[in-house]
Coordinates of C-alpha atoms and ligand atoms in Angstrom, one line a residue:
C1 CA -171.2 140.1 237.8
D2 CA -167.9 138.3 237.5
L3 CA -168.9 135.2 235.4
G4 CA -165.6 135.3 233.7
F5 CA -166.0 135.1 229.9
F6 CA -169.7 136.2 229.9
S7 CA -170.1 139.9 229.4
T8 CA -173.5 139.6 231.2
C9 CA -174.9 136.8 233.2
S10 CA -178.6 137.3 232.5
Q11 CA -180.0 134.3 230.7
E12 CA -181.2 136.2 227.7
T13 CA -178.0 137.8 226.5
V14 CA -175.1 135.4 226.8
T15 CA -172.2 136.5 224.7
M16 CA -168.6 135.3 224.9
D17 CA -165.6 137.5 225.1
P18 CA -163.9 136.7 221.8
S19 CA -160.5 137.5 223.2
I20 CA -160.4 134.2 225.2
Q21 CA -161.6 131.8 222.5
K22 CA -159.9 128.5 222.7
H23 CA -157.6 127.6 219.8
F24 CA -156.5 124.2 218.6
T25 CA -153.0 122.9 218.4
V26 CA -151.9 121.0 215.3
V27 CA -152.5 117.7 217.1
D28 CA -156.2 118.6 217.5
Y29 CA -156.6 119.3 213.8
V30 CA -154.8 116.1 212.9
I31 CA -157.2 114.1 215.1
F32 CA -160.2 115.7 213.5
A33 CA -158.8 115.1 210.0
V34 CA -158.1 111.5 210.8
L35 CA -161.7 111.0 211.8
L36 CA -162.9 112.4 208.5
A37 CA -160.3 110.4 206.6
A38 CA -161.2 107.1 208.4
S39 CA -164.9 107.6 207.6
M40 CA -164.0 108.3 204.0
G41 CA -161.8 105.2 204.0
I42 CA -164.6 102.9 205.2
G43 CA -166.9 104.4 202.5
L44 CA -164.3 103.9 199.8
Y45 CA -163.7 100.3 201.0
Y46 CA -167.4 99.4 200.6
A47 CA -167.5 101.1 197.3
L48 CA -164.8 98.9 196.0
S49 CA -165.5 95.6 197.7
G50 CA -168.3 93.1 197.8
G51 CA -170.8 93.8 195.0
R52 CA -169.3 97.2 194.6
Q53 CA -172.7 98.8 195.4
R54 CA -174.1 97.8 192.0
T55 CA -177.6 96.8 193.2
T56 CA -180.2 98.6 195.3
Q57 CA -180.3 95.4 197.5
E58 CA -176.6 96.1 198.4
F59 CA -176.7 99.9 198.3
L60 CA -179.9 100.3 200.3
M61 CA -180.2 97.1 202.3
A62 CA -176.5 95.9 202.7
D63 CA -177.6 92.6 201.0
R64 CA -179.6 91.9 204.2
S65 CA -176.4 90.3 205.4
M66 CA -175.6 92.2 208.6
R67 CA -174.9 90.7 212.0
C68 CA -176.3 92.0 215.3
L69 CA -173.3 93.8 216.7
P70 CA -172.7 96.4 213.9
V71 CA -176.4 96.8 213.5
S72 CA -176.9 97.5 217.2
L73 CA -174.1 100.1 217.3
S74 CA -175.5 101.7 214.2
L75 CA -178.9 101.8 215.7
I76 CA -177.5 103.8 218.6
A77 CA -175.5 106.1 216.4
S78 CA -178.5 107.0 214.3
F79 CA -180.2 108.9 217.1
Q80 CA -177.3 109.9 219.3
S81 CA -176.0 113.0 217.6
A82 CA -174.1 116.1 218.7
V83 CA -177.5 117.2 220.0
A84 CA -177.3 114.6 222.8
I85 CA -173.5 115.1 223.3
I86 CA -173.8 118.7 224.2
G87 CA -177.6 119.1 224.8
V88 CA -177.8 116.5 227.6
P89 CA -174.9 117.8 229.6
A90 CA -176.3 121.3 229.4
E91 CA -179.7 119.9 230.5
I92 CA -178.2 118.1 233.5
Y93 CA -176.0 121.1 234.4
T94 CA -178.9 123.5 234.4
H95 CA -181.9 121.4 235.6
G96 CA -180.3 118.5 237.5
T97 CA -180.5 114.7 236.8
Q98 CA -184.3 114.4 236.2
Y99 CA -183.7 113.8 232.5
W100 CA -181.7 110.6 233.4
F101 CA -185.1 108.9 234.1
I102 CA -185.6 108.7 230.4
G103 CA -183.4 105.6 230.7
C104 CA -186.5 103.9 232.2
A105 CA -188.2 104.4 228.9
Y106 CA -185.6 102.3 227.1
V107 CA -187.0 99.0 228.6
L108 CA -190.4 99.1 226.9
G109 CA -189.0 101.4 224.2
L110 CA -186.9 98.5 223.0
L111 CA -188.9 95.5 224.0
I112 CA -191.9 96.5 222.0
P113 CA -189.9 97.1 218.8
A114 CA -188.2 93.8 219.3
H115 CA -191.4 91.7 219.8
V116 CA -194.0 93.7 218.0
F117 CA -192.7 95.9 215.2
I118 CA -189.7 93.8 214.0
P119 CA -191.6 90.5 213.6
V120 CA -194.3 92.2 211.6
L121 CA -192.0 94.3 209.4
Y122 CA -189.2 91.7 209.0
R123 CA -191.6 88.9 207.8
L124 CA -193.0 91.2 205.2
R125 CA -189.5 91.5 203.7
L126 CA -189.8 95.2 203.1
S127 CA -187.2 97.8 202.0
S128 CA -189.1 100.8 203.2
A129 CA -191.2 100.8 206.4
Y130 CA -193.9 102.7 204.5
Q131 CA -194.5 99.8 202.2
Y132 CA -196.3 98.3 205.2
L133 CA -198.8 101.1 205.0
E134 CA -199.7 100.2 201.4
L135 CA -200.0 96.5 202.3
R136 CA -202.2 97.3 205.2
F137 CA -204.1 100.4 203.9
S138 CA -203.5 101.9 200.5
K139 CA -201.0 103.6 198.3
A140 CA -202.2 107.0 199.5
V141 CA -201.5 106.2 203.1
R142 CA -198.0 105.0 202.1
I143 CA -197.2 108.2 200.3
C144 CA -198.5 110.3 203.3
G145 CA -196.2 108.3 205.6
T146 CA -193.2 108.6 203.4
L147 CA -193.6 112.4 203.0
T148 CA -194.1 112.8 206.7
F149 CA -190.9 110.9 207.4
I150 CA -189.0 112.9 204.8
F151 CA -190.2 116.2 206.4
Q152 CA -189.1 114.9 209.9
M153 CA -185.7 113.7 208.9
V154 CA -184.8 116.8 206.7
I155 CA -185.4 119.1 209.6
Y156 CA -183.7 116.9 212.1
M157 CA -180.7 116.5 209.8
G158 CA -180.4 120.3 209.6
V159 CA -180.3 120.5 213.4
C160 CA -177.6 117.7 213.5
V161 CA -175.3 119.3 211.0
Y162 CA -175.7 122.8 212.5
T163 CA -175.2 122.0 216.2
P164 CA -171.6 121.0 216.3
A165 CA -170.5 123.5 213.8
F166 CA -172.2 126.4 215.6
A167 CA -171.0 125.3 219.0
L168 CA -167.4 124.9 217.7
N169 CA -167.5 128.3 216.0
A170 CA -168.7 130.0 219.2
V171 CA -165.7 128.7 221.1
T172 CA -162.8 128.2 218.8
G173 CA -163.5 130.5 216.0
F174 CA -163.6 127.4 213.8
E175 CA -165.1 128.6 210.5
L176 CA -168.9 127.9 210.9
W177 CA -169.9 127.2 207.4
G178 CA -166.5 125.6 206.7
A179 CA -167.3 123.0 209.4
V180 CA -170.9 122.5 208.1
L181 CA -169.6 122.0 204.6
A182 CA -166.8 119.7 205.7
T183 CA -169.3 117.5 207.7
G184 CA -171.9 117.6 205.0
L185 CA -169.6 116.8 202.1
V186 CA -167.6 114.1 203.8
C187 CA -170.8 112.5 204.9
T188 CA -172.4 112.8 201.4
V189 CA -169.4 111.3 199.7
Y190 CA -169.0 108.1 201.9
T191 CA -172.8 107.5 202.0
T192 CA -173.1 107.9 198.3
M193 CA -170.1 105.7 197.6
G194 CA -170.5 102.9 200.2
G195 CA -174.2 102.6 200.8
L196 CA -175.8 101.1 203.9
K197 CA -172.8 98.9 204.6
A198 CA -170.5 101.9 204.8
V199 CA -173.0 103.8 206.9
I200 CA -173.3 101.0 209.4
W201 CA -169.6 100.4 209.7
T202 CA -168.7 104.1 209.9
D203 CA -171.5 104.3 212.6
V204 CA -169.6 101.5 214.5
F205 CA -166.3 103.4 214.3
Q206 CA -168.0 106.8 215.2
T207 CA -169.9 105.4 218.1
I208 CA -166.6 104.2 219.6
V209 CA -165.0 107.6 219.1
M210 CA -168.2 109.2 220.7
F211 CA -167.8 107.1 223.8
A212 CA -164.1 107.7 224.0
G213 CA -164.4 111.4 223.7
Q214 CA -167.0 111.7 226.5
L215 CA -165.1 109.4 228.8
A216 CA -161.9 111.5 228.3
V217 CA -163.8 114.7 229.3
I218 CA -165.3 112.9 232.4
V219 CA -161.9 111.5 233.6
V220 CA -160.1 114.8 233.1
G221 CA -162.9 116.8 234.7
V222 CA -163.1 114.6 237.8
H223 CA -159.3 114.7 238.1
Q224 CA -159.3 118.5 237.9
T225 CA -162.2 118.9 240.4
G226 CA -160.3 116.9 243.0
G227 CA -161.8 113.4 242.7
V228 CA -165.1 111.7 242.6
S229 CA -166.1 112.5 246.2
E230 CA -165.4 116.2 245.6
V231 CA -167.6 116.1 242.4
W232 CA -170.3 114.3 244.3
R233 CA -170.2 116.9 247.2
K234 CA -170.5 119.8 244.8
V235 CA -173.3 118.4 242.7
W236 CA -175.2 117.3 245.8
E237 CA -174.9 120.6 247.5
G238 CA -175.5 122.3 244.2
N239 CA -178.9 120.7 244.2
R240 CA -178.2 118.9 240.9
I241 CA -179.1 115.4 242.0
S242 CA -182.9 115.3 241.3
A243 CA -185.2 113.2 243.4
L244 CA -187.9 111.1 241.8
D245 CA -190.5 113.7 240.7
L246 CA -193.8 111.9 240.6
N247 CA -195.7 115.2 239.9
P248 CA -198.6 114.1 237.6
D249 CA -198.9 117.6 236.1
P250 CA -198.6 117.1 232.3
T251 CA -197.3 120.6 231.8
E252 CA -194.3 119.9 234.0
R253 CA -191.4 119.7 231.5
H254 CA -189.4 116.7 233.0
T255 CA -191.0 114.4 235.6
F256 CA -190.7 110.7 236.1
W257 CA -194.0 110.3 234.1
T258 CA -193.1 112.6 231.1
L259 CA -189.7 110.9 230.8
A260 CA -190.4 107.2 231.7
V261 CA -193.9 107.0 230.1
G262 CA -193.8 109.8 227.5
G263 CA -190.3 108.7 226.7
V264 CA -191.6 105.2 225.7
F265 CA -193.6 106.6 222.9
L266 CA -190.7 108.8 221.8
M267 CA -188.5 105.6 221.7
L268 CA -191.2 103.7 219.8
S269 CA -191.5 106.4 217.2
L270 CA -187.7 106.1 216.7
Y271 CA -186.8 102.4 217.3
G272 CA -190.2 101.0 216.2
V273 CA -191.2 102.7 213.0
N274 CA -188.6 105.2 211.9
Q275 CA -187.2 104.2 208.5
A276 CA -183.5 104.7 209.6
Q277 CA -183.9 102.1 212.3
V278 CA -186.3 99.8 210.5
Q279 CA -183.9 99.7 207.6
R280 CA -181.2 98.4 210.0
Y281 CA -183.5 95.7 211.3
L282 CA -184.3 94.7 207.7
S283 CA -180.6 94.6 206.8
A284 CA -180.0 91.9 209.5
R285 CA -179.4 88.4 208.1
T286 CA -182.2 86.8 210.1
E287 CA -185.1 88.0 212.2
K288 CA -183.4 86.7 215.3
E289 CA -180.3 88.8 214.5
A290 CA -182.6 91.8 214.2
V291 CA -184.3 91.1 217.5
R292 CA -180.9 90.5 219.2
S293 CA -179.5 93.8 217.8
C294 CA -182.5 95.5 219.4
Y295 CA -181.7 93.9 222.7
M296 CA -178.0 94.9 222.4
V297 CA -179.0 98.5 222.0
F298 CA -180.2 98.6 225.6
P299 CA -176.9 98.5 227.5
S300 CA -175.2 100.8 225.0
L301 CA -178.0 103.3 225.1
Q302 CA -177.9 103.3 228.9
L303 CA -174.1 103.9 228.7
A304 CA -174.5 106.7 226.3
L305 CA -177.1 108.3 228.5
A306 CA -174.9 107.8 231.6
L307 CA -171.9 109.3 230.0
S308 CA -173.7 112.5 228.9
C309 CA -175.4 112.9 232.3
V310 CA -172.2 112.4 234.2
M311 CA -170.4 114.9 231.9
G312 CA -173.1 117.4 232.8
L313 CA -172.5 116.8 236.5
V314 CA -168.7 117.0 236.2
M315 CA -169.0 120.3 234.4
F316 CA -171.2 121.6 237.1
A317 CA -168.9 120.6 239.9
R318 CA -166.0 122.2 238.1
S319 CA -167.5 125.6 237.2
I320 CA -170.3 127.2 239.2
F321 CA -172.6 129.1 236.8
L322 CA -176.3 128.9 237.1
Y323 CA -177.3 128.5 233.5
I324 CA -175.6 127.4 230.3
Y325 CA -176.6 127.2 226.7
P326 CA -175.7 123.8 225.1
Q327 CA -173.1 125.4 222.9
M328 CA -171.3 126.6 226.1
V329 CA -170.6 122.9 226.8
I330 CA -167.9 123.1 224.2
Y331 CA -166.4 126.1 226.0
F332 CA -166.3 124.3 229.3
V333 CA -164.8 121.2 227.7
M334 CA -162.2 123.2 225.8
D335 CA -161.4 125.0 229.1
M336 CA -161.0 121.7 230.9
L337 CA -158.9 120.1 228.2
Q338 CA -156.6 123.1 227.6
G339 CA -152.9 122.1 227.9
L340 CA -153.7 118.4 227.2
P341 CA -152.7 118.2 223.5
G342 CA -154.9 115.9 221.5
L343 CA -157.8 115.9 223.9
P344 CA -159.6 118.9 222.5
G345 CA -159.2 117.2 219.1
L346 CA -160.6 114.0 220.5
F347 CA -163.7 115.8 221.8
V348 CA -164.2 117.6 218.6
A349 CA -163.8 114.2 216.8
C350 CA -166.4 112.8 219.3
L351 CA -168.8 115.7 218.4
F352 CA -168.5 115.3 214.7
S353 CA -168.6 111.5 214.9
A354 CA -172.0 111.9 216.6
A355 CA -173.1 114.3 213.9
L356 CA -171.7 112.2 210.9
S357 CA -173.3 109.0 212.1
T358 CA -176.7 110.5 212.4
I359 CA -176.6 112.5 209.2
S360 CA -175.3 109.5 207.2
S361 CA -178.2 107.4 208.5
A362 CA -180.6 110.2 207.6
F363 CA -179.2 110.5 204.0
N364 CA -179.3 106.8 203.4
S365 CA -182.8 106.3 204.8
L366 CA -184.1 109.3 202.9
A367 CA -182.7 108.0 199.7
T368 CA -184.2 104.6 200.3
V369 CA -187.7 105.8 201.0
T370 CA -187.6 108.2 198.1
M371 CA -186.4 105.4 195.8
E372 CA -188.7 102.7 197.1
D373 CA -191.8 104.7 197.8
L374 CA -191.9 107.6 195.4
I375 CA -189.9 106.6 192.3
K376 CA -189.8 102.8 191.8
P377 CA -193.6 102.4 191.8
H378 CA -193.8 104.7 188.8
F379 CA -190.9 103.2 186.9
P380 CA -191.2 99.4 187.5
A381 CA -189.1 98.6 184.4
M382 CA -186.2 100.6 185.7
S383 CA -182.9 98.7 185.5
E384 CA -180.9 97.8 188.7
A385 CA -178.0 99.9 187.5
R386 CA -180.1 103.0 186.8
A387 CA -182.0 102.5 190.1
T388 CA -178.7 102.3 192.0
L389 CA -177.3 105.3 190.3
L390 CA -180.5 107.3 191.0
S391 CA -180.2 106.2 194.7
K392 CA -176.7 107.6 194.8
V393 CA -177.9 110.9 193.2
L394 CA -180.7 111.1 195.8
A395 CA -178.2 110.5 198.7
M396 CA -176.1 113.4 197.4
S397 CA -179.0 115.8 196.8
Y398 CA -180.3 115.1 200.3
G399 CA -176.8 116.1 201.4
L400 CA -177.2 119.5 199.8
V401 CA -180.7 120.0 201.2
C402 CA -179.3 119.2 204.6
L403 CA -176.8 122.1 204.4
A404 CA -179.7 124.5 203.6
M405 CA -181.7 123.1 206.5
A406 CA -178.6 123.8 208.7
Y407 CA -179.1 127.5 208.1
L408 CA -182.8 127.2 209.1
T409 CA -181.7 125.8 212.4
H410 CA -179.7 129.0 212.9
L411 CA -183.1 130.7 213.2
M412 CA -184.6 128.2 215.6
G413 CA -182.6 129.3 218.7
D414 CA -183.8 127.5 221.9
S415 CA -182.0 124.5 223.3
V416 CA -181.1 122.1 220.5
L417 CA -182.0 119.1 222.6
Q418 CA -185.6 120.4 223.0
V419 CA -185.8 121.3 219.3
A420 CA -184.8 117.7 218.4
L421 CA -187.1 116.1 221.0
K422 CA -190.0 118.4 219.8
I423 CA -189.5 117.3 216.2
F424 CA -189.7 113.7 217.1
G425 CA -192.8 114.3 219.2
M426 CA -194.5 116.5 216.6
V427 CA -193.8 114.3 213.6
G428 CA -192.7 111.0 214.9
G429 CA -195.7 110.7 217.2
P430 CA -198.3 110.8 214.4
I431 CA -196.3 108.3 212.3
L432 CA -196.2 105.9 215.3
G433 CA -200.0 106.3 215.6
L434 CA -200.4 105.4 212.0
F435 CA -198.5 102.1 212.4
C436 CA -200.3 101.3 215.7
L437 CA -203.6 101.9 214.0
G438 CA -202.7 99.5 211.2
M439 CA -201.1 96.8 213.3
F440 CA -203.4 96.6 216.4
F441 CA -206.8 97.6 214.9
P442 CA -208.0 95.3 212.0
W443 CA -211.1 97.4 211.6
A444 CA -209.1 100.6 210.6
N445 CA -209.4 101.5 206.9
S446 CA -207.5 103.9 204.6
V447 CA -209.8 106.8 205.0
G448 CA -209.5 106.6 208.7
A449 CA -205.7 106.3 208.4
V450 CA -205.3 109.3 206.2
T451 CA -207.7 111.4 208.3
G452 CA -206.1 110.3 211.5
L453 CA -202.6 111.2 210.3
G454 CA -203.8 114.6 209.0
T455 CA -205.6 115.4 212.3
G456 CA -202.6 114.1 214.3
L457 CA -200.2 116.3 212.4
S458 CA -202.4 119.4 212.6
V459 CA -202.9 119.1 216.3
S460 CA -199.2 118.4 216.9
F461 CA -198.2 121.5 215.0
W462 CA -200.9 123.5 216.7
I463 CA -199.4 122.6 220.1
G464 CA -195.8 122.7 219.0
I465 CA -196.0 126.1 217.4
G466 CA -198.3 127.4 220.1
S467 CA -195.8 126.5 222.7
I468 CA -193.0 128.3 220.9
I469 CA -195.2 131.4 220.4
S470 CA -196.5 131.5 223.9
H471 CA -193.0 130.7 225.4
S472 CA -194.8 128.7 228.0
S473 CA -192.3 125.9 227.8
G474 CA -189.6 128.0 229.4
T475 CA -188.7 126.3 232.7
K476 CA -186.4 128.5 234.7
P477 CA -183.1 126.7 235.6
L478 CA -182.8 125.0 238.9
P479 CA -181.0 127.4 241.3
P480 CA -178.4 125.6 243.4
D481 CA -179.2 125.8 247.1
C482 CA -177.8 129.3 247.7
S483 CA -177.2 128.7 251.4
S484 CA -174.7 126.0 250.8
S485 CA -171.1 126.5 251.6
F486 CA -169.5 126.2 248.2
L487 CA -171.5 129.1 246.8
S488 CA -170.8 131.4 249.8
G489 CA -167.3 132.1 248.5
N490 CA -168.4 134.3 245.7
T491 CA -171.0 136.8 246.9
T492 CA -171.7 138.3 243.5
T493 CA -172.7 134.9 242.2
V494 CA -175.0 134.3 245.2
T495 CA -176.9 137.6 244.6
Q496 CA -177.2 136.8 240.9
L497 CA -178.5 133.3 241.7
S498 CA -181.1 134.5 244.2
A499 CA -182.1 137.3 241.8
L500 CA -182.7 134.8 239.0
S501 CA -184.2 132.0 241.2
N502 CA -187.2 133.9 242.6
V503 CA -188.9 134.0 239.2
T504 CA -192.5 132.9 239.6
L505 CA -194.0 131.0 236.7
S506 CA -197.3 132.5 235.6
H507 CA -199.9 129.8 236.0
S508 CA -201.3 129.0 232.6
S509 CA -205.0 128.5 232.1
G510 CA -207.1 127.0 229.3
L511 CA -205.5 127.2 225.9
K512 CA -202.2 128.3 227.5
S513 CA -202.1 125.1 229.6
F514 CA -202.7 123.2 226.3
Y515 CA -199.6 124.9 224.8
S516 CA -197.6 124.3 227.9
L517 CA -198.0 120.5 227.6
S518 CA -194.5 119.0 228.2
Y519 CA -192.9 118.2 224.8
M520 CA -192.1 114.8 226.3
W521 CA -195.8 114.0 226.0
Y522 CA -196.0 115.0 222.3
S523 CA -195.2 111.5 221.0
A524 CA -197.9 109.8 223.2
F525 CA -200.5 112.5 222.7
N526 CA -200.2 112.7 218.9
C527 CA -200.0 108.9 218.6
F528 CA -203.3 108.6 220.5
T529 CA -204.9 111.4 218.4
V530 CA -204.2 109.5 215.2
I531 CA -205.5 106.2 216.6
V532 CA -208.7 107.6 218.1
I533 CA -209.6 109.8 215.0
G534 CA -208.5 106.9 212.7
L535 CA -210.8 104.4 214.4
I536 CA -213.8 106.9 214.6
I537 CA -213.5 107.7 210.8
S538 CA -213.0 104.0 210.0
F539 CA -216.2 103.0 211.8
L540 CA -218.1 105.9 210.3
T541 CA -217.0 105.0 206.8
G542 CA -217.4 101.2 207.2
P543 CA -214.7 99.3 209.1
M544 CA -212.5 96.8 207.2
K545 CA -213.4 93.1 207.2
E546 CA -210.9 90.6 208.5
Q547 CA -210.7 88.8 205.1
D548 CA -209.8 92.0 203.3
V549 CA -206.8 92.7 205.5
T550 CA -203.5 91.6 204.0
P551 CA -202.1 88.5 205.9
G552 CA -199.2 89.3 208.2
T553 CA -200.0 93.0 208.6
I554 CA -201.9 92.6 211.9
Y555 CA -200.2 92.0 215.2
P556 CA -202.6 89.9 217.4
L557 CA -202.4 92.4 220.3
L558 CA -205.4 91.0 222.1
G559 CA -204.1 87.4 221.6
T560 CA -200.8 88.4 223.1
L561 CA -202.2 90.5 226.0
F562 CA -204.5 87.7 227.0
G563 CA -202.0 85.0 226.1
F564 CA -202.2 83.5 229.6
L565 CA -205.9 82.6 229.3
P566 CA -206.8 79.0 228.7
A567 CA -207.3 78.3 224.9
R568 CA -211.1 77.9 225.3
L569 CA -211.6 81.2 227.0
K570 CA -209.0 82.9 224.7
K571 CA -210.8 81.6 221.6
K572 CA -214.1 83.1 222.8
L573 CA -212.5 86.4 224.1
C574 CA -209.9 87.7 221.8
C575 CA -209.0 85.5 218.8
V576 CA -212.5 86.1 217.4
T577 CA -212.8 89.8 216.5
P578 CA -216.2 91.6 216.6
L579 CA -216.6 90.8 212.9
G580 CA -216.8 87.1 213.7
Q581 CA -213.6 86.0 212.0
T582 CA -210.3 84.9 213.6
V583 CA -207.4 87.4 213.7
F584 CA -204.4 86.5 211.6
V585 CA -201.8 84.8 213.7
I586 CA -198.4 85.6 212.2
S587 CA -197.0 82.4 210.7
D588 CA -193.6 81.3 212.2
N589 CA -192.1 80.8 208.7
Ligands
LIG601 O1 -179.2 113.1 220.0 C1 -180.1 113.4 219.2 O2 -179.8 113.7 218.0 C2 -181.5 113.5 219.5 C3 -181.7 113.6 221.0 C4 -182.0 112.2 221.6 C5 -183.1 111.5 220.9 C6 -183.7 110.3 221.6 S1 -183.8 110.6 223.3 C7 -184.1 109.0 223.7 C8 -183.2 108.2 222.8 N1 -181.8 108.1 223.3 C9 -180.9 108.6 222.5 O3 -179.7 108.6 222.7 N2 -181.5 109.1 221.4 C10 -182.9 109.0 221.5
LIG602 NA1 -175.0 110.0 215.7

């Protein structure tokens, strides 16, 4: 079949004809080099200015002096990596705009962090989110939380380093491990030199580059397709504008429910309790600045989602293939931008900005929790200078670990977007459950917490690995409506499309349906597993008494939910817990 650069068009074996790889002009390399140099420059500036990164308060917490604008852009950048830049357009291109409904999850996914998690965590004046777990439960629970977080971020980092380098190599022959090393080393250097201040300000710069690169591709793509109405006609006829899918089936990969409801738990696991984000909230100069930064994330995150979705639609309108792997997004973009010197370089700069801003946040947050949760408690007498030096060594060593993890990603295959979302669901979900257990259920105790986390992680890996082994998550791509006019031109493609589109999904039963749970439900499912098991074990081993709970570690959920009740009724109903004591109301200090 004549799909141009693909030697075969079956979904399994997609290889590109190396003879037509796209090459860069000098301008493109210069733009890429300028991006790396600018990031290094910002890192160097913060290494030589201010307190010159001589204390952990500055190196890890930016002196708690940040304002809401840089914090909010840095919050976006932390979890908007090359995975989203090429994974989301590939998703939209292949399956239609159903994924766009994840934007509905951003409302509660940011309101709850702003009004529940930030007040509790900010007023405890923590450095690591997992210090909360020791205050609320015990040291053991804190260590479990920290180790789980480290596991999650190390794997996620590998995916983020690998994705742009692999995609670029496939299209431009750009040396794969050269790109991985360049990204990893530049990132390690400026993170190690400039600390959280450098990470936040490079995130600001890189987020702007990210938006600019995506916008450029959209503008050029629309122009080349013949205008907005032409793009709309093709994506509409190509069956890429998804209707609201209210199918309640939890094994359906993307529906309104899995994205708008399951997505809330995914957002809470990232923007509520993930150390990378919590550290940014804690680096804000006041709690109000932290809450405001969370609110400011909303429009920018919607813009980021819109840009990547529209990019997928424009790509579809411009080139009619049924199915593309995420790394082929680069090919289409390079194809679109050929002959426009500097634009391929801008898009590559956009891709690596997305990667650098995520990886630097991961390095810095990993160094922080390792320092605060695993090292400092054993060396209380350690001097500031030595602690800061050790933090820098940690940031660097995480950089090297990340390069090794990049190779592991090589073996994971599958769509990078799904890999990233699965990691968050499988590991982020249980951590979210642990924090919810601690904040909303005063009766929960340490044994319950540890058992709950352990059960949650075991169940999540059982489903996650089960779904990979049973391949039940494979949803066939959405065939464009083959009868429509714009496809009739190329008969070969139509026969291929119809051949591929009449694949019937084998209906899963029993355990298989368990494995085929949509990965968008992993966060919610694992969060509830931890809470339910945690509560059961807590009641079995003797629930905690109100007076034993550290003040400020409980969020008065019942008090807030029934806030509208008259004080008398409220007093009777919810501010008196079953143990006969009043729940701690967070003081407004
Ligand atoms: O881009 C990545 O590195 C990970 C994929 C996106 C992660 C989630 S999806 C919902 C939220 N919106 C984002 O832009 N990132 C997070
Ligand atoms: Na990023």
